[in-house]
Amino acid sequence: MDSVHDDNQVTLQANLADADAVPAQCRRVTPSDPCAIIIFGASGDLTARKILPALYKLYCNNSLPRSFVILGAARSMLTREAFIDKMKEALTGAADPDMERWKTFAESLYYHQIDYTDEESYAALAATLKGLDRKHGTGGNRLLYLAVPPFLYQTIVTAAGRAGLSHEPDCRSCWSRIIVEKPFGSNLETSRSLDNSLHEWFTENQIYRIDHYLAKETVQNILVFRFANAIFEPVWNRQFIEYVDICASETLGVEHRAGYYEQAGVLRDMFQNHMMQLLALIAMEPPARFESEMVRDEKAKLFKSLRSVAMKNLDDHLVLAQYGVGSINGKKVPGYRSEPGVDPQSFTPTYACMKLFIDNWRWEGVPFYLTSGKRLAQKTTRIEVQFKEVPHAVFQNVFTEGINANRLTFSIQPEEKIALTFQAKNPVSASCLRSINMEFSYEGDKDHMFEAYEKVLLDCMNGDQMLFLRQDSEELCWEFLTPLIEDCETCINREKTLKTYGAGTPGPLEAERLKARL
Ligand code: BG6
């Protein structure tokens, strides 16, 4: 462990870059089973930006199974060669910039043109897969990835199930898993309906609902920090913690996703998944063991303890807003309503600040603030745990200023670090204090860390569901949020509820007010 000092800061940096420092059991687990990865939506944006680069990086790091095949399926009429060229283009800037290994990687890349509504198309896909199994020795194991617009999920799941892709009839030991991207429905009812379709063909342990926030390194570190250190848990409760503030702010606007975002808005896009998951990790009880079902049981328990928001007091719990014109990094940017594809009268919120409470023994009375928005002043995701002030002002006759309470911050991005502030006496002055930051940073380890999509793909190939969302939690989060969303979306309320904020600002003033009303 290296430590760096300056006057007000102590930084601890684990040097995981040194391979000798990483015990063998902590190194990456290369999936042992061969498999075929079938990407539905292979000619789309998600495949090019995230999935294929992640698979290629895994390949370059020898983290893919010895035998694998990637079969892209999409509506576009593409030859295999054209698909390979398209994927190669998408990799500019990925690992192995010289693409030395690209040639061998591309030998495992295939393309199948599909009509999503035609069952024969899936039968042809299943036959192609069988041929590829024989050629590449992928053993009948299937990883299906739904990288398509959500309205196609149910159609694909049902047709793929009918074509036998949810299990391999001739092989008892083969597995088939399906990765589903959010949104998992748009409210409680539609999420249940999606789950029903999935469960018609896949059991829950075959379903991998992605939340890429859970695969971020500092997010994974939250449970380790809480439960592998004896000194934090005793103070992790209402007696010592004043409030918890979880914030995910972005500088980007809606970009080219207006079609989806207009329907979703910030509550479905960021809260139902990422924000709720961060909340669960910070607030859940310790699981008996660090096993996927046990961890997910504790999360579900936490979601069951969320206090429903009384609609008549909604203003005391929720601020919704939409960005107007402004500037980001000195560049003028349009307001949300002028973005391409957005209704000029849109009431879709791009920002939300929510105050919620957890009704259980540990957290009774402690406010949790969840904030997320687009086109804000900074791109940052962090969780602040604000401790209470000291119970008695022992130094009131000595120090002129008040004493800041301790604060623990998990910075998730762009920096990946954990910082604790505490007070110390200023050595040059008899009557002054200063806040010191003690920091742990992953800065030196970046090259050795998995990107979120690499991690989720690897975990799915290894059959590890720890970082994936389970159906019960999904439904519990929808149960909590659906009444709020519906209330805000009614015609009478939506105009009244929606505030505005200038792009590039910290957000609407109403949010500051909400937080000030402790
Ligand atoms: C996605 C949302 O899930 O997360 C996007 O759909 C958002 O709207 C993105 O921009 C933020 O992810 P990250 O990793 O950049 O914080």
Coordinates of N, CA, C and O in Angstrom, one line a residue, residues 191-265:
S191 N -43.8 -4.3 -16.2 CA -42.7 -5.1 -15.7 C -43.1 -6.5 -15.4 O -42.4 -7.5 -15.7
R192 N -44.3 -6.7 -14.8 CA -44.8 -8.0 -14.5 C -45.1 -8.8 -15.8 O -44.8 -10.0 -15.9
S193 N -45.6 -8.1 -16.7 CA -45.9 -8.7 -18.0 C -44.7 -9.2 -18.7 O -44.6 -10.3 -19.2
L194 N -43.6 -8.4 -18.7 CA -42.3 -8.8 -19.2 C -41.8 -10.0 -18.5 O -41.3 -11.0 -19.1
D195 N -41.9 -10.0 -17.2 CA -41.4 -11.1 -16.4 C -42.2 -12.4 -16.7 O -41.6 -13.5 -16.8
N196 N -43.5 -12.2 -16.9 CA -44.3 -13.4 -17.3 C -43.8 -14.0 -18.6 O -43.6 -15.2 -18.7
S197 N -43.5 -13.2 -19.6 CA -43.0 -13.7 -20.8 C -41.7 -14.4 -20.7 O -41.4 -15.5 -21.2
L198 N -40.8 -13.7 -19.9 CA -39.5 -14.3 -19.7 C -39.6 -15.7 -19.0 O -39.0 -16.7 -19.4
H199 N -40.5 -15.7 -18.0 CA -40.6 -16.9 -17.2 C -41.3 -18.1 -17.9 O -41.2 -19.2 -17.5
E200 N -42.0 -17.7 -19.0 CA -42.6 -18.8 -19.7 C -41.5 -19.7 -20.3 O -41.7 -20.9 -20.5
W201 N -40.3 -19.1 -20.6 CA -39.3 -19.9 -21.3 C -38.0 -20.0 -20.5 O -37.2 -20.9 -20.7
F202 N -37.8 -19.1 -19.5 CA -36.5 -19.1 -18.8 C -36.8 -19.1 -17.3 O -37.8 -18.4 -16.9
T203 N -36.0 -19.8 -16.5 CA -36.2 -19.7 -15.1 C -35.4 -18.5 -14.6 O -34.6 -18.0 -15.3
E204 N -35.8 -18.1 -13.3 CA -35.1 -16.9 -12.8 C -33.6 -17.0 -12.8 O -32.9 -16.0 -13.1
N205 N -33.1 -18.2 -12.6 CA -31.6 -18.3 -12.6 C -31.0 -18.3 -14.0 O -29.8 -18.4 -14.1
Q206 N -31.8 -18.2 -15.0 CA -31.3 -18.1 -16.4 C -31.4 -16.6 -16.8 O -30.9 -16.2 -17.9
I207 N -32.0 -15.7 -16.0 CA -32.3 -14.4 -16.4 C -31.3 -13.4 -15.8 O -31.2 -13.3 -14.6
Y208 N -30.6 -12.6 -16.6 CA -29.6 -11.7 -16.1 C -30.1 -10.3 -16.5 O -29.9 -9.8 -17.6
R209 N -30.7 -9.6 -15.5 CA -31.1 -8.2 -15.8 C -30.0 -7.3 -15.4 O -29.6 -7.2 -14.3
I210 N -29.5 -6.5 -16.4 CA -28.3 -5.7 -16.2 C -28.6 -4.4 -15.5 O -29.5 -3.7 -15.9
D211 N -27.8 -4.0 -14.6 CA -27.7 -2.7 -14.1 C -26.2 -2.4 -14.1 O -25.4 -2.8 -13.3
H212 N -25.7 -1.6 -15.2 CA -24.3 -1.5 -15.3 C -23.6 -0.7 -14.1 O -22.5 -0.8 -13.9
Y213 N -24.4 0.0 -13.3 CA -23.9 0.7 -12.2 C -23.3 -0.3 -11.2 O -22.3 -0.1 -10.5
L214 N -23.9 -1.5 -11.1 CA -23.5 -2.5 -10.1 C -22.1 -3.0 -10.5 O -21.4 -3.6 -9.6
A215 N -21.7 -2.9 -11.7 CA -20.4 -3.4 -12.1 C -19.3 -2.4 -12.0 O -18.2 -2.7 -12.3
K216 N -19.7 -1.2 -11.6 CA -18.6 -0.2 -11.4 C -17.8 -0.6 -10.2 O -18.4 -1.0 -9.1
E217 N -16.5 -0.4 -10.2 CA -15.6 -1.0 -9.2 C -15.9 -0.4 -7.8 O -16.1 -1.1 -6.8
T218 N -16.1 0.9 -7.8 CA -16.4 1.5 -6.4 C -17.7 1.1 -5.9 O -17.9 1.1 -4.7
V219 N -18.7 0.8 -6.8 CA -20.0 0.4 -6.3 C -19.8 -1.0 -5.7 O -20.3 -1.3 -4.6
Q220 N -19.0 -1.9 -6.3 CA -18.8 -3.2 -5.7 C -18.1 -3.1 -4.4 O -18.2 -3.9 -3.6
N221 N -17.3 -2.0 -4.3 CA -16.5 -1.8 -3.1 C -17.4 -1.4 -1.8 O -16.9 -1.6 -0.7
I222 N -18.6 -1.0 -2.1 CA -19.4 -0.5 -1.0 C -19.6 -1.6 0.1 O -19.4 -1.4 1.3
L223 N -20.0 -2.8 -0.4 CA -20.3 -3.8 0.6 C -19.0 -4.3 1.3 O -19.0 -4.6 2.5
V224 N -17.9 -4.3 0.5 CA -16.7 -4.7 1.1 C -16.3 -3.7 2.2 O -15.9 -4.1 3.3
F225 N -16.4 -2.5 1.9 CA -16.1 -1.4 2.8 C -16.9 -1.6 4.1 O -16.4 -1.5 5.2
R226 N -18.2 -1.8 3.9 CA -19.1 -1.9 5.1 C -18.9 -3.1 5.9 O -18.9 -3.1 7.1
F227 N -18.7 -4.3 5.2 CA -18.8 -5.5 5.9 C -17.5 -6.2 6.1 O -17.4 -7.3 6.7
A228 N -16.4 -5.6 5.6 CA -15.1 -6.3 5.8 C -14.3 -5.4 6.8 O -13.1 -5.7 7.0
N229 N -14.9 -4.4 7.3 CA -14.2 -3.5 8.3 C -15.1 -3.4 9.5 O -16.3 -3.1 9.4
A230 N -14.5 -3.7 10.7 CA -15.3 -3.7 11.9 C -15.7 -2.3 12.4 O -16.6 -2.1 13.1
I231 N -14.9 -1.3 11.9 CA -15.1 0.0 12.6 C -16.3 0.8 12.0 O -16.7 1.8 12.7
F232 N -16.8 0.5 10.9 CA -17.9 1.3 10.3 C -19.3 0.9 10.7 O -20.2 1.7 10.9
E233 N -19.5 -0.4 10.7 CA -20.9 -0.9 10.9 C -21.5 -0.4 12.2 O -22.7 0.0 12.3
P234 N -20.7 -0.3 13.3 CA -21.3 0.1 14.6 C -21.9 1.6 14.5 O -22.8 1.9 15.2
V235 N -21.4 2.4 13.6 CA -21.9 3.7 13.5 C -22.8 3.9 12.3 O -23.2 5.0 11.9
W236 N -23.1 2.8 11.6 CA -23.9 2.9 10.3 C -25.4 2.8 10.7 O -26.1 1.9 10.3
N237 N -25.9 3.9 11.3 CA -27.3 3.8 11.7 C -27.8 5.2 12.1 O -27.0 6.2 12.1
R238 N -29.1 5.2 12.5 CA -29.7 6.5 12.8 C -29.1 7.3 14.0 O -29.2 8.5 14.1
Q239 N -28.4 6.5 14.8 CA -27.8 7.3 16.0 C -26.6 8.1 15.6 O -26.3 9.1 16.2
F240 N -25.9 7.7 14.5 CA -24.7 8.5 14.1 C -24.8 9.2 12.8 O -24.0 10.0 12.5
I241 N -25.8 8.8 11.9 CA -25.8 9.3 10.6 C -27.0 10.3 10.5 O -28.1 10.0 10.9
E242 N -26.6 11.5 10.0 CA -27.6 12.6 9.9 C -28.4 12.4 8.6 O -29.6 12.5 8.6
Y243 N -27.8 12.2 7.5 CA -28.5 11.9 6.2 C -27.5 11.2 5.3 O -26.3 11.2 5.5
V244 N -28.1 10.7 4.2 CA -27.3 10.1 3.1 C -27.7 10.8 1.8 O -28.9 10.9 1.5
D245 N -26.7 11.2 1.0 CA -27.0 11.9 -0.2 C -26.4 11.1 -1.4 O -25.1 11.0 -1.4
I246 N -27.2 10.7 -2.3 CA -26.7 9.9 -3.4 C -27.0 10.7 -4.7 O -28.1 11.1 -4.9
C247 N -25.9 11.0 -5.4 CA -26.1 11.9 -6.6 C -25.4 11.3 -7.8 O -24.3 10.9 -7.8
A248 N -26.2 11.3 -8.9 CA -25.6 10.9 -10.2 C -25.9 12.0 -11.2 O -27.0 12.1 -11.7
S249 N -24.9 12.9 -11.4 CA -25.2 14.0 -12.3 C -24.4 13.9 -13.6 O -23.3 13.3 -13.6
E250 N -25.1 14.3 -14.7 CA -24.4 14.2 -16.0 C -24.4 15.5 -16.7 O -25.2 16.4 -16.5
T251 N -23.4 15.7 -17.5 CA -23.3 16.9 -18.3 C -24.0 16.7 -19.7 O -24.4 17.6 -20.3
L252 N -24.1 15.4 -20.1 CA -24.7 15.1 -21.4 C -26.2 15.4 -21.3 O -26.8 15.3 -20.3
G253 N -26.7 15.7 -22.5 CA -28.2 15.9 -22.6 C -28.8 14.6 -23.0 O -28.2 13.5 -22.8
V254 N -29.9 14.7 -23.8 CA -30.6 13.4 -24.1 C -30.0 12.8 -25.3 O -30.2 11.6 -25.7
E255 N -29.0 13.5 -26.0 CA -28.3 13.0 -27.2 C -29.3 12.5 -28.3 O -30.2 13.2 -28.5
H256 N -29.0 11.3 -28.8 CA -29.9 10.8 -29.9 C -31.0 9.9 -29.4 O -31.5 9.1 -30.2
R257 N -31.3 10.0 -28.1 CA -32.2 9.0 -27.5 C -33.6 9.5 -27.2 O -34.3 9.0 -26.3
A258 N -34.0 10.6 -27.9 CA -35.2 11.2 -27.5 C -36.4 10.3 -27.6 O -37.3 10.3 -26.7
G259 N -36.4 9.4 -28.6 CA -37.5 8.5 -28.7 C -37.8 7.7 -27.5 O -38.9 7.5 -27.0
Y260 N -36.7 7.2 -26.9 CA -36.8 6.4 -25.6 C -37.0 7.3 -24.4 O -37.9 7.1 -23.6
Y261 N -36.2 8.4 -24.4 CA -36.2 9.2 -23.2 C -37.5 10.0 -22.9 O -38.0 10.1 -21.8
E262 N -38.2 10.4 -24.0 CA -39.4 11.1 -23.9 C -40.5 10.2 -23.1 O -41.3 10.7 -22.4
Q263 N -40.4 8.9 -23.3 CA -41.3 8.0 -22.6 C -40.9 7.7 -21.2 O -41.6 7.5 -20.3
A264 N -39.5 7.7 -21.1 CA -39.0 7.2 -19.8 C -38.9 8.4 -18.8 O -39.4 8.3 -17.7
G265 N -38.1 9.4 -19.1 CA -37.9 10.5 -18.1 C -36.9 10.0 -17.1 O -36.6 8.8 -17.0

